[in-house]
Structure formats: structure tokens, C-alpha cells
Amino acid sequence: MLNPNLDEIQLQPDEYERYSRHLILPEVGLDGQKRLKAASVLCIGTGGLGSPLLLYLTAAGIGRIGIVDFDIVDNSNLQRQIIHGTSWVGKPKIESAKNRILEINPNCQVELYNIRLSSENALDIIRSYDVVVDGTDNFPTRYLVNDACVLLNKPNVYGSIFRFEGQATVFNYEGGPNYRDLYPEPPPPGMVPSCAEGGVLGILPGMIGVIQATETIKIILGQGRTLSGRLLLYNSLDMSFRELRLRPNPERPVIEKLIDYEQFCGIPQAKQQEAEAAGSLAEMTVTELKSLIDSGADDFVLIDVRNPNEYEIAKIPGSVLIPLPDIEQGKGVEQVKEIVNGNRLIAHCKMGGRSAKALGILKEAGIEGINVKGGITAWSQEVDPSVPQY
């Protein structure tokens, strides 16, 4: 599919002008532009990575682009997901992306898949595309995309981002390694925080997404040296690039079929453990907490286990900041012991997960506590809308 019959592909008169800067490049030229027009690329995700790579693939003249995403545009996306605009908040991301793509290049054919990619549909969706670009942010989908590309022999252009760092490579291309050579086994659930938990510099996915778009175009043109066998590491704070060599592992298990990737990554077990842990903790709602505060009771202590920078953004009146990392290291446990002094302990975080974890650690140290369901997000939604949501 990456070697089309170029005699059957014609550029329209307006396309000669649109792609003129490509056409005068000897490495692209008329044949190369025809290859781009004949090519089909599937983008998994229209978030931080999908936004810039879709914009540049569209502008470059990719003839057919597929987009898989089932999410809607949220205000918090706009800091980095540049394909979406404010007017699209609350609407499907794939519709927003298509609207922007056709505005940039009406010659592009756009196919939308408003579904979650799964073992049941991945092969059918991916089969008709030349190149797959992985813009996802979770391990089950990354393994799923990888295995489907291996089974269908499709190049998999990979990228990932976190805080100020990103990485990119090309998997399953011309005998090169695949994702399982980089990560034979997934990390334990919760060990690698998401961007929603750890944050991400808004311009970082622009850099990695453009690298993914560059690799995709090079594969289609058959020009240059791709990142196959090389993992490119980027640090935006240092403005530094490093490379690690990747090689296929001869002992790697053969991929014969798609599996249950949630199970493979331990997600159901982790959710069950979280539910069991939460079930062993006492809970209260934000409205119950508000009533307690308004009553003037002085027999309780409210701790906030978020990070200091989050505490600066928004706080519940009367809360005491003791970050979860301090509790995990033991220093925070001693702080809690000092301030509780026989009073009831109540803990909250952004949405309830970190405070439940903190209370589990404190329980092992002999300190019982009550978790605030929904955390400060619920407080902002149900009690005090003036408290910023982030």
C-alpha cells in the first residue's frame, strides 16, 4: 500500500500551488506528493499529540486520514490540544478535528471512529491504513495498537509525553523493534501518573507530535532515516535530545492474537484493590463537610494531601496541607500525629484518590480517618463555585 501506482494519481490544478514548496524539493517532487495524496494514515487519539500531527499531516497533503477517539473537548484540553477551539468545548473531539482539518485542506478525506479502540474492533479499523500513529496516553491502548500493527504488518509511529519530557520512535517498520521490545511488561497500575495527575507543559506535545508527523511523512515518501531502532528522548527544560538504541528481542513472545489488554495491564485487579481499600475507609460528602465546618465544631482536623502548587490554586478553608509524598516518606505521618491529637481526621485531595491512599498509609500507622468523596473538585461543583477547578 506504500507503493501505489503513481500513474493513476493526479494532482488538481490548485494542488500544484498548494504543495509548491514540496514540489520543488528533489526529495519530494511530483512523485512524492502523489505518494502523500495516495497514502492513508490512522491517528489514534486527538489529544496533545494527535492535534499537531493531524494539522501537519493534513497540510502536507495526506489523502486519507482516519481518527479514533470517543472523548469530548474539555476546557482543560485547550492548553495543549491546539486542533480544538473554545467553541467546541463539550462536543466530540473527532468532529472538532475534522472541522479544522477540512478548513486547512478540503482535499483531505477524513474518516471518523467515535469509539474506544478495543481488541474487538482494532484489526478491522487499522487494516485499511498504511501507517498508524499512536497518540494515546495509557498502557492498555498502546499495547493494543502495537499488537494489532504487528499482526497486520503496519508501521506504528509512537510518541509519549509527561510533564517536561517526551519520547518518540517508529515501531514495527522494516524488521525493526516493536513496543514490547521497549516495554516487555506494563508497569504496575498507578506507578506512572497521567498528565491529569502530574501535569504537562502545553508546548511539549507540539514538539513530539511534529516529530511523529515527520516520521510518518518520511515513511510514506521512503526518504531519510526513520527512528526505527532508535528511541528519541526530549527534555524541554534542558532543550536536549538523547537517543537510545532499540533492538528486537529474539526471545520476545510471538504475537498471535489480540488479548484483554486491561487484564494484561492489571487494571481490573487494581480497581478491585482500590474499591476494597475505599470500602474499608469511612467517607463523607462535601456537603456533609460543609455542614460540619458551618457548625463551628472544633473536634476535627482537615488535611489536604495535594501538592503545594495545587494548594495555591484552590483550597478548602481551614485545611492543613500535608502532601501525599510526605506521608509516603513517613515525615507526613508524624505531622498528622501531632496535629490530630485525639480529634477526628478528615482528608481530601483533588478527587478522592490520593486522600484514600494517604488514609490507607495512616491507618497502618494507627491513625483512622475519613475521606472526602470527590475532593476539592466536588467542593467546587457542589458547595462553592468560586473555588477554581483545574
XYZ file of C-alpha atoms in Angstrom:
390
model
C 0.000 0.000 0.000
C 3.008 2.281 0.443
C 3.928 1.701 -3.219
C 0.937 2.989 -5.195
C 0.642 3.184 -8.961
C 1.592 6.834 -9.353
C 0.263 6.962 -12.929
C -3.257 6.659 -11.522
C -2.837 9.606 -9.149
C -3.300 13.134 -10.413
C -2.969 16.477 -8.670
C -5.663 19.092 -9.246
C -4.559 22.498 -10.580
C -4.950 24.164 -7.168
C -2.864 21.423 -5.547
C 0.189 22.360 -7.603
C 0.094 25.775 -5.961
C -0.811 24.437 -2.513
C 2.097 21.989 -2.464
C 4.554 24.094 -4.477
C 7.169 24.128 -1.692
C 7.078 20.335 -1.643
C 7.190 20.006 -5.393
C 10.447 21.943 -5.690
C 12.154 19.681 -3.160
C 14.012 16.945 -5.103
C 13.361 14.513 -2.206
C 9.597 15.023 -2.599
C 8.807 16.326 -6.075
C 5.710 15.378 -8.026
C 6.039 11.651 -7.346
C 6.433 12.227 -3.628
C 3.387 14.480 -3.465
C 1.398 11.853 -5.294
C 2.541 9.316 -2.694
C 1.275 11.595 0.073
C -2.051 12.002 -1.709
C -2.384 8.237 -2.163
C -1.453 7.485 1.456
C -3.781 6.743 4.342
C -2.874 7.407 7.975
C -4.799 6.385 11.092
C -4.373 8.589 14.146
C -5.305 7.032 17.479
C -6.355 9.970 19.667
C -6.892 13.684 19.030
C -5.317 14.974 22.229
C -1.983 16.646 22.845
C -0.073 14.510 20.339
C -2.876 13.983 17.851
C -3.557 17.712 17.492
C -0.245 18.879 15.981
C 0.397 15.737 13.967
C -3.080 15.888 12.393
C -2.597 19.544 11.484
C 0.722 18.887 9.753
C -0.307 15.647 8.048
C -3.337 17.479 6.689
C -1.300 20.437 5.466
C 1.263 18.086 3.896
C -1.396 16.546 1.669
C -2.134 13.121 3.158
C -5.073 11.952 1.060
C -6.967 9.949 3.674
C -6.868 10.376 7.433
C -8.708 8.238 9.972
C -9.271 9.416 13.539
C -10.153 7.214 16.512
C -11.397 8.970 19.648
C -14.507 8.855 21.829
C -13.808 11.831 24.099
C -15.304 15.318 24.118
C -13.436 18.627 24.183
C -12.860 19.951 27.695
C -11.626 23.365 28.813
C -8.520 21.733 30.281
C -7.617 20.384 26.815
C -7.189 23.793 25.220
C -3.811 24.477 26.856
C -2.143 21.953 24.517
C -4.672 20.326 22.156
C -4.388 23.006 19.513
C -6.666 21.433 16.918
C -9.654 22.231 19.156
C -11.158 25.641 19.899
C -13.262 27.146 22.663
C -16.449 26.884 20.608
C -16.006 23.088 20.523
C -15.964 22.571 24.305
C -18.472 19.858 25.197
C -18.550 18.448 21.668
C -16.847 15.324 20.229
C -13.139 15.727 19.618
C -13.262 13.879 16.311
C -15.873 16.312 14.951
C -13.781 19.257 16.113
C -10.690 17.753 14.485
C -12.493 17.054 11.207
C -13.797 20.596 11.079
C -10.297 22.003 11.460
C -8.753 19.509 9.010
C -11.188 20.402 6.232
C -10.626 24.076 6.884
C -6.893 23.554 6.332
C -7.198 21.175 3.393
C -10.596 20.414 1.843
C -8.941 17.832 -0.424
C -8.361 15.523 2.552
C -10.714 12.582 3.071
C -11.484 12.240 6.788
C -12.947 9.095 8.365
C -14.136 9.184 11.962
C -14.377 6.387 14.530
C -16.217 7.703 17.576
C -15.480 4.597 19.639
C -12.978 3.219 22.101
C -10.354 1.130 20.314
C -10.624 -2.453 21.544
C -9.498 -5.979 20.749
C -12.850 -6.496 19.009
C -12.536 -3.608 16.527
C -8.831 -2.734 16.237
C -7.921 -5.071 13.375
C -10.917 -4.049 11.273
C -10.169 -0.346 11.757
C -6.405 -0.469 11.251
C -6.396 -2.915 8.318
C -7.138 -0.377 5.568
C -4.498 2.207 6.581
C -0.876 2.453 5.505
C 0.564 3.942 8.698
C -0.732 4.091 12.272
C 0.214 6.960 14.584
C -0.208 6.303 18.310
C -1.219 9.439 20.203
C -2.688 7.653 23.214
C -1.868 8.143 26.878
C -2.462 4.760 28.510
C -0.683 1.426 28.509
C -3.561 -0.904 27.533
C -4.211 1.012 24.312
C -0.502 1.270 23.483
C -0.102 -2.499 23.745
C -3.291 -2.997 21.735
C -2.138 -0.659 18.944
C 1.274 -2.323 18.892
C -0.031 -5.868 18.689
C -2.589 -5.000 16.014
C 0.126 -3.314 13.931
C 2.369 -6.367 14.295
C -0.404 -8.720 13.217
C -1.248 -6.508 10.213
C 2.377 -5.535 9.454
C 1.733 -1.789 9.764
C 4.302 0.840 10.809
C 3.464 2.236 14.259
C 4.689 5.801 14.860
C 4.899 6.188 18.630
C 5.105 9.167 20.953
C 4.524 9.851 24.642
C 4.738 12.894 26.922
C 4.843 13.690 30.632
C 5.497 16.959 32.442
C 8.509 18.389 30.555
C 9.757 15.272 28.764
C 8.740 13.297 25.709
C 9.861 10.393 23.590
C 9.265 9.177 20.055
C 10.200 6.255 17.830
C 8.909 4.090 14.985
C 7.826 0.547 15.781
C 7.299 -2.462 13.530
C 8.995 -0.986 10.468
C 11.340 -2.832 8.120
C 12.183 -5.538 10.648
C 12.713 -3.089 13.497
C 11.580 -3.477 17.120
C 8.048 -3.076 18.395
C 6.622 -1.641 21.603
C 7.131 -4.877 23.516
C 10.882 -4.593 22.933
C 10.782 -1.300 24.821
C 8.301 -2.423 27.472
C 8.082 -6.239 27.683
C 5.727 -5.908 30.647
C 3.486 -2.989 31.661
C 4.326 -1.125 34.859
C 2.071 -1.695 37.871
C -1.146 0.358 37.651
C -0.720 3.769 39.235
C 3.076 3.731 39.142
C 3.217 6.078 36.130
C 0.947 9.086 36.771
C -1.120 10.521 33.946
C -0.805 14.059 32.640
C -4.008 14.861 34.550
C -2.212 13.920 37.760
C 1.318 15.096 37.028
C 0.746 17.892 34.534
C 2.309 18.596 31.158
C 3.930 21.653 29.588
C 1.458 22.755 26.916
C 4.017 23.091 24.117
C 5.673 19.721 24.787
C 3.190 17.624 22.738
C 3.696 20.071 19.872
C 7.337 19.021 19.624
C 6.676 15.272 19.915
C 3.591 15.371 17.676
C 5.524 17.157 14.930
C 8.270 14.526 15.208
C 5.622 11.833 14.758
C 4.235 13.650 11.726
C 7.760 13.945 10.291
C 8.400 10.216 10.694
C 5.057 9.394 9.098
C 5.805 11.511 6.035
C 9.320 10.044 5.721
C 7.873 6.527 5.771
C 5.381 7.411 3.031
C 7.994 9.148 0.893
C 10.616 6.469 1.506
C 13.122 9.206 2.294
C 15.655 9.719 5.060
C 16.429 7.632 8.108
C 13.496 6.917 10.394
C 13.575 6.479 14.159
C 13.098 2.724 13.803
C 15.526 1.151 16.267
C 16.127 4.491 17.977
C 14.182 5.951 20.914
C 14.425 9.743 20.843
C 14.249 11.346 24.308
C 13.477 15.054 24.588
C 13.800 17.271 27.674
C 12.171 20.655 27.119
C 13.658 22.262 30.234
C 17.202 21.438 29.127
C 16.319 21.696 25.415
C 18.226 18.455 24.984
C 17.798 15.376 22.823
C 19.203 11.918 23.527
C 18.936 8.619 21.693
C 18.706 5.075 22.972
C 19.232 2.090 20.703
C 16.357 -0.378 20.456
C 16.706 -3.869 19.060
C 14.197 -6.685 18.576
C 14.363 -9.179 21.416
C 14.855 -12.660 19.911
C 13.184 -14.170 22.992
C 10.132 -11.951 22.750
C 6.897 -13.972 22.745
C 5.247 -14.217 19.337
C 2.123 -12.055 18.994
C -0.543 -14.393 17.632
C -3.771 -12.629 18.580
C -5.202 -9.657 20.418
C -5.862 -10.190 24.114
C -7.628 -8.471 27.019
C -5.258 -5.526 27.487
C -6.981 -4.156 30.563
C -6.375 -7.528 32.207
C -2.809 -7.675 30.848
C -2.033 -4.293 32.413
C -3.629 -5.247 35.726
C -6.380 -2.627 35.566
C -9.276 -4.784 36.879
C -7.165 -6.063 39.791
C -6.062 -2.527 40.656
C -9.651 -1.250 40.547
C -10.765 -4.096 42.803
C -7.973 -3.329 45.253
C -8.884 0.361 45.214
C -12.537 -0.489 45.799
C -11.648 -2.781 48.682
C -9.379 -0.139 50.176
C -12.036 2.545 49.743
C -14.630 0.244 51.259
C -12.555 -0.072 54.410
C -12.396 3.723 54.809
C -15.081 5.939 56.254
C -16.300 8.580 53.792
C -18.217 11.821 53.855
C -19.629 14.055 51.128
C -18.581 17.643 50.554
C -21.997 18.852 51.701
C -21.539 16.932 54.968
C -18.110 18.526 55.337
C -19.607 21.981 54.718
C -22.253 21.381 57.390
C -19.556 20.260 59.820
C -17.478 23.383 59.157
C -20.524 25.675 59.451
C -21.500 24.076 62.765
C -18.385 25.538 64.360
C -17.231 22.128 65.601
C -13.611 22.095 66.722
C -13.112 18.362 67.220
C -11.771 17.596 63.756
C -8.735 18.275 61.595
C -8.988 18.598 57.798
C -5.819 17.785 55.876
C -5.179 18.374 52.180
C -2.787 15.824 50.653
C -2.340 17.505 47.281
C 0.916 19.104 46.147
C 1.814 22.625 47.321
C 1.293 24.155 43.856
C -2.237 22.697 43.762
C -2.933 24.109 47.223
C -2.046 27.565 45.876
C -4.642 27.196 43.119
C -7.562 26.313 45.371
C -8.140 25.288 48.964
C -10.944 24.457 51.390
C -10.999 26.916 54.293
C -9.308 25.577 57.405
C -7.461 22.752 55.647
C -3.863 21.914 56.525
C -1.510 20.955 53.703
C 0.368 17.673 54.211
C 1.290 16.338 50.734
C 0.907 12.657 49.982
C 4.639 12.239 49.150
C 5.463 13.411 52.691
C 3.034 10.864 54.125
C 4.515 8.118 51.937
C 8.007 9.005 53.183
C 6.937 8.979 56.843
C 7.546 12.631 57.635
C 3.892 13.462 56.985
C 2.713 10.653 59.264
C 4.450 12.322 62.204
C 2.927 15.672 61.220
C -0.549 14.153 61.207
C 0.005 12.574 64.613
C 0.983 15.950 66.036
C -1.999 17.888 64.722
C -4.697 15.245 65.249
C -4.116 14.969 68.993
C -7.307 12.995 69.663
C -9.500 14.820 67.145
C -11.234 13.326 64.138
C -9.098 13.225 60.987
C -10.642 14.177 57.646
C -8.614 14.111 54.418
C -9.191 15.344 50.892
C -7.314 15.776 47.597
C -8.408 16.771 44.105
C -10.910 13.959 43.506
C -10.545 11.500 46.383
C -7.946 9.010 45.161
C -4.791 10.384 46.737
C -6.517 11.103 50.040
C -7.766 7.498 50.158
C -4.204 6.325 49.583
C -2.926 8.643 52.316
C -5.534 7.414 54.770
C -4.569 3.815 53.997
C -0.970 4.602 54.972
C -2.094 6.461 58.084
C -4.356 3.566 59.054
C -1.360 1.245 59.056
C 0.287 3.720 61.420
C -2.703 3.510 63.757
C -4.471 6.701 62.637
C -8.056 6.323 61.448
C -9.535 8.938 59.145
C -12.470 9.937 56.942
C -12.118 10.505 53.199
C -13.937 13.340 51.413
C -15.671 11.898 48.338
C -14.868 13.792 45.160
C -12.299 16.016 46.858
C -11.985 19.716 46.147
C -13.438 19.203 42.664
C -16.746 18.143 44.228
C -16.425 21.041 46.706
C -16.227 23.484 43.792
C -19.119 21.835 41.945
C -21.495 21.345 44.882
C -20.528 23.809 47.611
C -18.505 26.811 46.456
C -18.317 27.535 42.700
C -15.845 30.351 43.362
C -13.172 27.735 44.106
C -11.296 27.228 40.799
C -11.482 23.853 39.080
C -8.283 22.680 37.413
